[in-house]
XYZ file of C-alpha atoms in Angstrom:
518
model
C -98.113 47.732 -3.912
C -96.760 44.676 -2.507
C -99.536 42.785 -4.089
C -99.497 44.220 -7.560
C -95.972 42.588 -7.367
C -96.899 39.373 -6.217
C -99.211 39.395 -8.707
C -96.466 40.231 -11.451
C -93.992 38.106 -10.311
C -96.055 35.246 -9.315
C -94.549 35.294 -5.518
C -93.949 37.919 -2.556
C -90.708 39.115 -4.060
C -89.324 42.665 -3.057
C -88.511 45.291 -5.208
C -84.873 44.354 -5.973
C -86.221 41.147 -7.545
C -88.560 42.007 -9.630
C -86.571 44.650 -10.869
C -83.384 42.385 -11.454
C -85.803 40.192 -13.128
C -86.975 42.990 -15.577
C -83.405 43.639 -16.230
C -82.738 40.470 -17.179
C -86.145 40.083 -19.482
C -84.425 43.980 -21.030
C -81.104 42.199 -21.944
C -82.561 38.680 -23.215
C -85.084 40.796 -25.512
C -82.255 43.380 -26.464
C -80.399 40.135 -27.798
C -83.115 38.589 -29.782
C -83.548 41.950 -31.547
C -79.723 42.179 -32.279
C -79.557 38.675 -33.471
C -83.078 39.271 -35.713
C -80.957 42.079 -36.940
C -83.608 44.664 -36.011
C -81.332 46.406 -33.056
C -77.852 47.895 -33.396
C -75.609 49.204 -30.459
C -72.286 50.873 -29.877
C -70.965 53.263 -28.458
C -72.888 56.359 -26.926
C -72.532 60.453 -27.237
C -70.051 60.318 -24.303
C -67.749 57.848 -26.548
C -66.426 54.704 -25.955
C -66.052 54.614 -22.315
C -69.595 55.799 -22.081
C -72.634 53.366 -21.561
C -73.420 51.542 -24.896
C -76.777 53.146 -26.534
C -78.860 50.778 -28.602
C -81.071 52.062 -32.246
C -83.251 50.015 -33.215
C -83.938 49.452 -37.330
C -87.476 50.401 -38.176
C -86.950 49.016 -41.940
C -85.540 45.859 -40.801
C -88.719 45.331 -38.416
C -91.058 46.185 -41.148
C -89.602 43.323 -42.953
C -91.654 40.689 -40.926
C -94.283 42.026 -43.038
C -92.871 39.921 -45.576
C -91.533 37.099 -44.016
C -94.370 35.083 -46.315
C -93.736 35.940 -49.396
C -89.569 35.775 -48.716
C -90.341 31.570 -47.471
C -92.717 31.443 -50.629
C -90.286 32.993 -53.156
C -87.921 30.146 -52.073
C -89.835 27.323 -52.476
C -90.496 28.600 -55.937
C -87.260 28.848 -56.934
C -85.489 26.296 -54.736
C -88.592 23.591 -53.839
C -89.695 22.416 -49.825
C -85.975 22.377 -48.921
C -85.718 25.876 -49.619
C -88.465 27.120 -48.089
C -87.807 25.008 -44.813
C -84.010 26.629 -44.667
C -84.815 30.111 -45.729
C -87.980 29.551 -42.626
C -85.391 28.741 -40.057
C -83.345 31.031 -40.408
C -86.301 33.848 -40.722
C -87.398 32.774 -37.374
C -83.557 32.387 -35.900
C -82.314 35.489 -36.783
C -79.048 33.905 -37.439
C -77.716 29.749 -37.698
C -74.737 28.043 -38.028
C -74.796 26.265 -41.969
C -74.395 22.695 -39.921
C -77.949 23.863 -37.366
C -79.928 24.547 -41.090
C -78.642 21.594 -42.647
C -79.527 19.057 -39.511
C -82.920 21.356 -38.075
C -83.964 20.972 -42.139
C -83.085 17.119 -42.676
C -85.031 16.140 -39.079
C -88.198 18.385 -40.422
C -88.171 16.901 -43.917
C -87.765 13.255 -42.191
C -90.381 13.913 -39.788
C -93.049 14.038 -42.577
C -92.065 11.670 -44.850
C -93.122 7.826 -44.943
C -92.080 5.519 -42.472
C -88.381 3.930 -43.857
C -87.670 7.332 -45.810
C -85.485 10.125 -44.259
C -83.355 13.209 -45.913
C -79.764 12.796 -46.623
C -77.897 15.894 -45.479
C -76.222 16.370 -48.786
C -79.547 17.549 -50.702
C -79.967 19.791 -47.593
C -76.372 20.879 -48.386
C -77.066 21.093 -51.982
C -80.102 23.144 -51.561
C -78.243 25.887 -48.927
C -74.768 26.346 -51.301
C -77.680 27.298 -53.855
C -79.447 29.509 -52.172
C -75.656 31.301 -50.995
C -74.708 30.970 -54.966
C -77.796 33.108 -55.524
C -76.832 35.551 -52.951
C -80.413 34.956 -50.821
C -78.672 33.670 -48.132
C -75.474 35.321 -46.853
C -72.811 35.333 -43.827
C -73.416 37.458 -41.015
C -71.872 41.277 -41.039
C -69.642 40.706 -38.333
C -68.277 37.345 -39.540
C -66.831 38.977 -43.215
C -64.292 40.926 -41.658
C -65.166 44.474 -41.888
C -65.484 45.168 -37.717
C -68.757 44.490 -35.590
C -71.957 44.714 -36.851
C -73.385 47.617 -35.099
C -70.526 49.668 -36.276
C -71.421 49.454 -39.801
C -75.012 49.523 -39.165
C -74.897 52.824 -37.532
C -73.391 53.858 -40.707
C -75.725 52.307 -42.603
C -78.898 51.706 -41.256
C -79.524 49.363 -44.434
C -76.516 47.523 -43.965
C -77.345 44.451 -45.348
C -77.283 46.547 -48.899
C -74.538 48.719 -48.242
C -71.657 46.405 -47.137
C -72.029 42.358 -48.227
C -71.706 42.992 -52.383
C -68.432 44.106 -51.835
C -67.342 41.462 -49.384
C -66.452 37.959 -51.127
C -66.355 36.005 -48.364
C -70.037 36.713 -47.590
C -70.759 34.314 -49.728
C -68.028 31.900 -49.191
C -69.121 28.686 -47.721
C -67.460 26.664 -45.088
C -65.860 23.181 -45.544
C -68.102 21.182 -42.960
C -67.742 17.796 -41.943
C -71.498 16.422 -42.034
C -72.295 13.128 -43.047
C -75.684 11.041 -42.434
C -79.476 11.702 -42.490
C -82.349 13.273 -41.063
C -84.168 11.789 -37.886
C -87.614 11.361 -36.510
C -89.124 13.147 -33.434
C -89.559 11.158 -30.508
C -93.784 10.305 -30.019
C -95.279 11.583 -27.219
C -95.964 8.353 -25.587
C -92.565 8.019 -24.563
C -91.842 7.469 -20.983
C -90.135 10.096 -18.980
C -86.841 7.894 -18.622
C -86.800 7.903 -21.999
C -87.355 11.764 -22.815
C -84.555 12.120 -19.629
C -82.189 9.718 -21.902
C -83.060 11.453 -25.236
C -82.338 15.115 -23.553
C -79.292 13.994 -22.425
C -78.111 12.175 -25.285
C -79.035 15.467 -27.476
C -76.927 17.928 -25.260
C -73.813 15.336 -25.743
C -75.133 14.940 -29.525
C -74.929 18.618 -29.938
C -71.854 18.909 -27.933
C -69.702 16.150 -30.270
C -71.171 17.444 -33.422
C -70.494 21.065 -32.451
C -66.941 20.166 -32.704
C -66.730 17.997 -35.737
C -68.658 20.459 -38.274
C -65.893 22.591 -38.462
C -68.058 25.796 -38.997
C -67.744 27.435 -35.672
C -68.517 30.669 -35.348
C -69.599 31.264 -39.210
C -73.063 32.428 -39.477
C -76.043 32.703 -41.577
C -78.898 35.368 -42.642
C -81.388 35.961 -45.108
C -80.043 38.485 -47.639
C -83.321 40.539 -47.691
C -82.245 42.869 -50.148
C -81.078 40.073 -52.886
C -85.594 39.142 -51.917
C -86.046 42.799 -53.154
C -84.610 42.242 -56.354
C -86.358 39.477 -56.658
C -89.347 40.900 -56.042
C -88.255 44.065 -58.491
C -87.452 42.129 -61.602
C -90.506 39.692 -61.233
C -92.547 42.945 -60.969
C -91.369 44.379 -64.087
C -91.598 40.633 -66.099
C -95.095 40.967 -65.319
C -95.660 44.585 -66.768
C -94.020 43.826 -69.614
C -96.291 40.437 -70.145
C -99.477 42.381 -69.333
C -98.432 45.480 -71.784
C -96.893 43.456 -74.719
C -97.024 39.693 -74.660
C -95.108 36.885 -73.259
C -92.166 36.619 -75.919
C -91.363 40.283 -75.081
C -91.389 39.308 -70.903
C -88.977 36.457 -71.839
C -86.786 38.735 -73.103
C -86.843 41.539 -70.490
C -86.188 38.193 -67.774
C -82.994 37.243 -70.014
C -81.666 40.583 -69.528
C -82.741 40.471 -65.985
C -80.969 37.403 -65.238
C -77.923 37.756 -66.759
C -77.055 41.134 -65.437
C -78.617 40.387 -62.205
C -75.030 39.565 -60.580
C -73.124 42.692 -62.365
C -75.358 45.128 -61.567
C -75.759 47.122 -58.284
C -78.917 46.809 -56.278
C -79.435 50.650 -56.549
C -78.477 51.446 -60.183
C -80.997 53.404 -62.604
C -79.970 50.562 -65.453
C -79.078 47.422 -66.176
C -75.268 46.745 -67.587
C -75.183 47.163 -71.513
C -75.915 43.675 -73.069
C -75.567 42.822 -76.833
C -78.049 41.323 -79.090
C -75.769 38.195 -79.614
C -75.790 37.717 -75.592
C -79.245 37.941 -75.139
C -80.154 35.685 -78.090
C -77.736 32.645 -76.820
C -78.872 32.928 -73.082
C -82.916 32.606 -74.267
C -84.367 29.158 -73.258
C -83.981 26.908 -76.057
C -88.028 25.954 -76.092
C -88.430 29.782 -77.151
C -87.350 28.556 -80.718
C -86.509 32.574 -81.423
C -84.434 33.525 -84.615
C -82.418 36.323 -84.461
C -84.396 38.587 -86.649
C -87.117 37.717 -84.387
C -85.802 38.544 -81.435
C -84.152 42.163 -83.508
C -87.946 43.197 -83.790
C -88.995 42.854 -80.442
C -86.473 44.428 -79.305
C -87.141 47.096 -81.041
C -90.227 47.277 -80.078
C -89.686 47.191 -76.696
C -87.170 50.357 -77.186
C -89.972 51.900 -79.298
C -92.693 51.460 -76.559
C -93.653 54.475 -74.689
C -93.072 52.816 -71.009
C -89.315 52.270 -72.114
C -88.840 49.457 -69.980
C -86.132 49.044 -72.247
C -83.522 51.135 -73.656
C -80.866 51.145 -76.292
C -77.296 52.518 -74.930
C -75.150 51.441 -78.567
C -74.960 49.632 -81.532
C -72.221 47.769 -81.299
C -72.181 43.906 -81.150
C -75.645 43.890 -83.566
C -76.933 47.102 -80.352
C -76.543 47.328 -77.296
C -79.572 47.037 -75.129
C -80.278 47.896 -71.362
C -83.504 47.532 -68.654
C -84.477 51.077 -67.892
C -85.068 49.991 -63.972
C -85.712 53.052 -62.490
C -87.866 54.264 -65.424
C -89.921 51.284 -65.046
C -90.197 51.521 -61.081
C -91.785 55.033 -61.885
C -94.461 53.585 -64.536
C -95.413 50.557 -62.147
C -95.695 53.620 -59.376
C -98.152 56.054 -61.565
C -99.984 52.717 -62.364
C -100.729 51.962 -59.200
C -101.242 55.551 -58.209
C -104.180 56.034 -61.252
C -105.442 52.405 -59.937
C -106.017 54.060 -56.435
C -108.010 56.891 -57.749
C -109.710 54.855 -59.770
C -111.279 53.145 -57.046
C -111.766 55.659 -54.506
C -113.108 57.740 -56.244
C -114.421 56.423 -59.968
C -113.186 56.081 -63.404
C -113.661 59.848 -64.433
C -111.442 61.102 -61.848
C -108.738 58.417 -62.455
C -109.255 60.067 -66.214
C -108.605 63.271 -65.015
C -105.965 62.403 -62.799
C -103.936 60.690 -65.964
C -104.629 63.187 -67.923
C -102.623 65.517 -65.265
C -99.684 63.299 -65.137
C -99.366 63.357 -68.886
C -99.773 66.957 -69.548
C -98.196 68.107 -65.929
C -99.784 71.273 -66.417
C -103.427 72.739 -67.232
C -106.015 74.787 -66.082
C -109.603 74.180 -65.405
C -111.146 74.811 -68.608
C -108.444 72.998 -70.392
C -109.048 69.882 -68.170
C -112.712 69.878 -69.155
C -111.887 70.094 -72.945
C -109.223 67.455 -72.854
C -111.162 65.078 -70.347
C -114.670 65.554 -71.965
C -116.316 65.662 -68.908
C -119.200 68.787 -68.019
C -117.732 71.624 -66.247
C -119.735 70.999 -63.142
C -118.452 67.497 -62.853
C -114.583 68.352 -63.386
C -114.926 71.541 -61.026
C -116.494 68.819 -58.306
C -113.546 66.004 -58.920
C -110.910 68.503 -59.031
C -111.765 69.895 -55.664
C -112.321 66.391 -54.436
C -108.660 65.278 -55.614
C -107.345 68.658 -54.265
C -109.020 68.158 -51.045
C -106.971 64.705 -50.695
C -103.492 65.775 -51.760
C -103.888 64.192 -54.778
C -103.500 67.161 -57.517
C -102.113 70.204 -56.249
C -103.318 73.490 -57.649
C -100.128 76.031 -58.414
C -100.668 79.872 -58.931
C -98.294 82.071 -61.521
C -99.135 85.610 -61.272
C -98.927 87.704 -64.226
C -98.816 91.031 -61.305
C -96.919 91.337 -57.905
C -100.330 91.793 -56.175
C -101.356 88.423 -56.962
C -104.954 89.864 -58.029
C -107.029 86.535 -59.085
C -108.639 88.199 -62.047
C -104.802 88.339 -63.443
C -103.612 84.755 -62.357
C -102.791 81.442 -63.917
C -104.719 78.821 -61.819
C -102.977 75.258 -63.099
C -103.421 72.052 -61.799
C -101.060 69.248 -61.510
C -99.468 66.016 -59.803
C -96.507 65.675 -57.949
C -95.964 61.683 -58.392
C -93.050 61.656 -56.091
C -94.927 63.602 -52.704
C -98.250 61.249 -53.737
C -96.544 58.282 -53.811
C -94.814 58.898 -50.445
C -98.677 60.315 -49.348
C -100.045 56.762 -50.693
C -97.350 54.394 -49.125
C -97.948 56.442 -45.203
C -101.805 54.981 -46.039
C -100.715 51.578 -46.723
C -98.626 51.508 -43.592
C -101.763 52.698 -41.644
C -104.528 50.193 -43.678
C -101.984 46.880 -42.703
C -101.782 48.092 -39.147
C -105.572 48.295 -39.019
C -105.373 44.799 -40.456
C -103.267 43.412 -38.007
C -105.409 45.250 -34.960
C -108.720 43.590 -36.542
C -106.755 40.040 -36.730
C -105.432 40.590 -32.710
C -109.356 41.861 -32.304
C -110.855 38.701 -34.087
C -108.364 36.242 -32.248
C -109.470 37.921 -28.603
C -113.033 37.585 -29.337
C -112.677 34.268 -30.425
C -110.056 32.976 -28.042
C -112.463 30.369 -26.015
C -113.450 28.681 -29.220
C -110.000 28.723 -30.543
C -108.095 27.249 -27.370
C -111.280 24.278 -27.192
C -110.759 23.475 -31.202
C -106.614 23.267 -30.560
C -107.764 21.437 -27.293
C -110.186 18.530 -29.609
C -107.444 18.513 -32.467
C -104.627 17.634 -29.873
C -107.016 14.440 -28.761
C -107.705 13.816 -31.889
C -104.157 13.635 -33.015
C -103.042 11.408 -29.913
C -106.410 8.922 -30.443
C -105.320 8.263 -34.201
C -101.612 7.801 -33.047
C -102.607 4.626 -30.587
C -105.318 3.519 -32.977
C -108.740 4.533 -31.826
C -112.119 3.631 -33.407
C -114.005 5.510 -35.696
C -116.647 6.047 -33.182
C -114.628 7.272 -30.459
C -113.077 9.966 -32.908
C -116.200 10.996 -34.042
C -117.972 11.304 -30.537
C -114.635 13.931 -29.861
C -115.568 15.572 -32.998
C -118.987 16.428 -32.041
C -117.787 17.828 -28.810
C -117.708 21.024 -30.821
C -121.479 21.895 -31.272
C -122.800 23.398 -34.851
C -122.891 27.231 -33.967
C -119.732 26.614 -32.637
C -118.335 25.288 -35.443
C -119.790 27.669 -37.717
C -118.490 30.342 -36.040
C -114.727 28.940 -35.983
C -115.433 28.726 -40.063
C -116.582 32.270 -39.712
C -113.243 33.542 -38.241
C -110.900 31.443 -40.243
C -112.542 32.879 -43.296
C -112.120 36.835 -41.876
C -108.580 35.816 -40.877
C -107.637 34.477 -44.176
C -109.394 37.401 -46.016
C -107.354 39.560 -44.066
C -103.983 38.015 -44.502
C -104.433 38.271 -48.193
C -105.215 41.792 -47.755
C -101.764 42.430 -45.621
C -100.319 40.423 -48.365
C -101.338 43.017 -51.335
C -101.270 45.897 -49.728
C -97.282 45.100 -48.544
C -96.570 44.652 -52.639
C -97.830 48.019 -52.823
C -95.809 49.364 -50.028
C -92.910 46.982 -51.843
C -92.896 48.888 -55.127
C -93.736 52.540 -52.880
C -90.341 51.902 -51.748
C -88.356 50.686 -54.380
C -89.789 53.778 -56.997
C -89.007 56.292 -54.085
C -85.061 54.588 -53.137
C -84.821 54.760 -57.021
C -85.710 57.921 -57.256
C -83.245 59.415 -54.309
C -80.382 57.336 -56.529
C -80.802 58.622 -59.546
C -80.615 62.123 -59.067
């Protein structure tokens, strides 16, 4: 016993020290999981003077999932600034605006040419946009409506429930910053100097805590402002794939200016006239308004009804249909399953069950066109994976076969909730092949991070050519090949976790719809 606990502790510590130690490791990860948002606590079953119980926030956690695509949606909109402040505050949990705006500026510095450095006001510039936009928004606990874990026991999803309502979650601070971003030190510093440069950082940190006049205000990503995001771009592209790109252009218009005035769980968008949507087109469009009158009738007209018509005042009144299209972009990519599992017939059949909800065996061969045999075998195949489901009416109380109604349909709502418990289980399988591959691989890994680091210093003091090539070949050809190998499977795998979370993404959003708008 006594050396199982050397061996965990690393000396010939008693019991009472290692397990003070492992209380202390409890609280310091209990605290990163609060501040990541991912833990709530408060008060226990015995009430307040009862020992605080912790939850933890399986949705928030599943997030990291799509920490990627969150940093990559914000340099698209908002360039590298954006991405760099929306990635620092992914990996902090939570940051002061003043920490974003000086952590960005030094990162952005540090790559740029030698005599160029970031001014903190595009930093600054880039952050009040990205709070304008609602991606970015104060901390639960800072806007005023009690402690965080309170209203996340409430509401698990917190982050939807409470911040749209709160203005000053979006209410930047007046912070005194002024000046640019700086270099790292190099490594070849002397220890004197990295002494000198610690200690001139703490009293750095210390003077400027106190000038920025932001204390206490903090920052987090606004995931569910992402998911909205995420929603609208999904239907733009349905509507470009089904129609053209005039008619996606349109749908976006609508998008974006009702994106502020509508709530994140609504089945519609609010009512917009004909005259707002034709001045807030982009002006390269060149659309006249009779133009813009047909395809928007069409898109009323079209059998997806992305789009809807609530009036006809102010030349009509038009609306997105959101939850309408969140359950067309779910069948989709429910037929697209079955089509390649198990072949393009039985995606046939399956379609043809969601259309007609109802039908028998016989009637699913006629309308299908495909030989009995065949649609007995893919029926039973489908019904054997929870697919269709086969309902019985009796025409008798004693249920006698010979006098009941044998129809098959689909449930879209049960197989889509079927369908998203597989993608959860296919990106955890991903993610244990990835930790598999990296084990297997770790020798080769640690000596190629080992050659790059020498590599790095030997161009930094100026080596020769030869002497960075003779490091080079330090990793032999198999080896090499092998690295390529894994980097390959690892990238092949990411994109995989990548597309199956944008199924899981629209899953979710057609299912939350769904419990809304009944």
């Amino acid at each position: 016993m006594n050396g199982e606990i050397k061996k965990m502790t690393g000396t010939s510590a008693g019991p009472a020290l290692v397990k003070s130690r492992c209380h202390l490791q409890v609280k310091k990860s209990l605290c990163v999981l609060v501040q990541h948002g991912m833990c709530v606590f408060g008060s226990g079953r015995r009430g307040p003077g009862g020992p605080t119980e912790y939850r933890c926030l399986v949705e928030r956690i599943l997030y990291t999932l799509r920490f990627p695509r969150y940093i990559y949606t914000a340099k698209s909109l908002y360039g590298d600034t954006g991405e760099l402040i929306v990635e620092e505050v992914l990996q902090r949990g939570e940051m002061t605006m003043s920490s974003v705006v000086k952590t960005v500026a030094d990162r952005l510095t540090h790559n740029m040419e030698d005599g160029r450095s970031m001014d903190y006001s595009e930093v600054i510039s880039a952050f009040s946009s990205l709070v304008d936009t609602h991606f970015l928004q104060r901390c639960l606990a800072a806007c005023g409506k009690g402690n965080a874990a309170t209203s996340s026991e409430k509401t698990p999803n917190s982050s939807a429930a409470t911040p749209e309502s709160l203005t000053d979650c979006y209410k930047l601070p007046q912070i005194n910053l002024r000046g640019r971003g700086k270099r790292r030190r190099s490594s070849g510093d002397s220890d004197v100097d990295q002494r000198g440069g610690k200690r001139a950082k703490l009293e750095n940190k210390e003077v400027n805590r106190t000038l920025c006049g932001d204390e206490g205000v903090f920052w987090q990503v606004n995931f569910e402002r992402f998911h909205l995001h995420f929603r609208d771009q999904a239907i733009i592209s349905a509507v470009a794939s089904k129609m053209d790109q005039t008619s996606s252009e349109i749908v976006r218009t609508m998008l974006r200016i009702s994106e502020m005035t509508t709530q994140p769980n609504a089945a519609y968008t609010q009512p917009l006239s004909a005259n707002e949507i034709f001045r807030a087109l982009p002006a390269s469009y060149n659309i006249s308004r009779s133009t813009l009158d047909q395809y928007l009738t069409l898109l009323v007209d079209d059998p997806m009804e992305f789009v809807g018509k609530s009036g006809d005042s102010g030349g009509g009144m038009y609306v997105v249909n959101l939850h309408k299209a969140l359950a067309n972009l779910a069948r989709a990519t429910l037929e697209s399953v079955v089509q390649e599992r198990f072949g393009s017939r039985s995606a046939r059949i399956f379609r043809l069950l969601l259309r007609k909800r109802h039908l028998e065996q016989k009637q699913v061969e006629d309308f299908a066109m495909i030989p009995a045999k065949e649609a007995k075998d893919m029926l039973y195949t489908l019904l054997s994976e929870n697919l269709v489901q086969l309902q019985e009416i009796p025409k008798t109380p004693d249920h006698a076969p010979s006098r009941t109604f044998y129809l098959y349909t689909v449930n879209q709502l049960p197989t889509a909730r079927m369908l998203l418990q597989h993608c959860y289980k296919t990106v955890g399988n991903l993610i244990e092949r990835r930790l598999f591959e990296t084990r297997e691989n770790k020798r080769h890994l640690e000596k190629s991070q080992r050659i790059e680091a020498i590599l790095a210093s030997l161009q930094v003091s100026g080596a020769e050519p030869a002497q960075l090539t003779e490091v080079e070949e330090m990793i032999t050809a198999p080896e090499r090949q092998q690295l390529e190998a894994l980097k390959h499977h690892i990238n092949k795998m990411d994109s995989s976790e990548n597309q199956v979370d944008e199924t899981i993404f629209l899953l979710e959003s057609y299912i939350s719809s769904t419990k809304t708008s009944h």
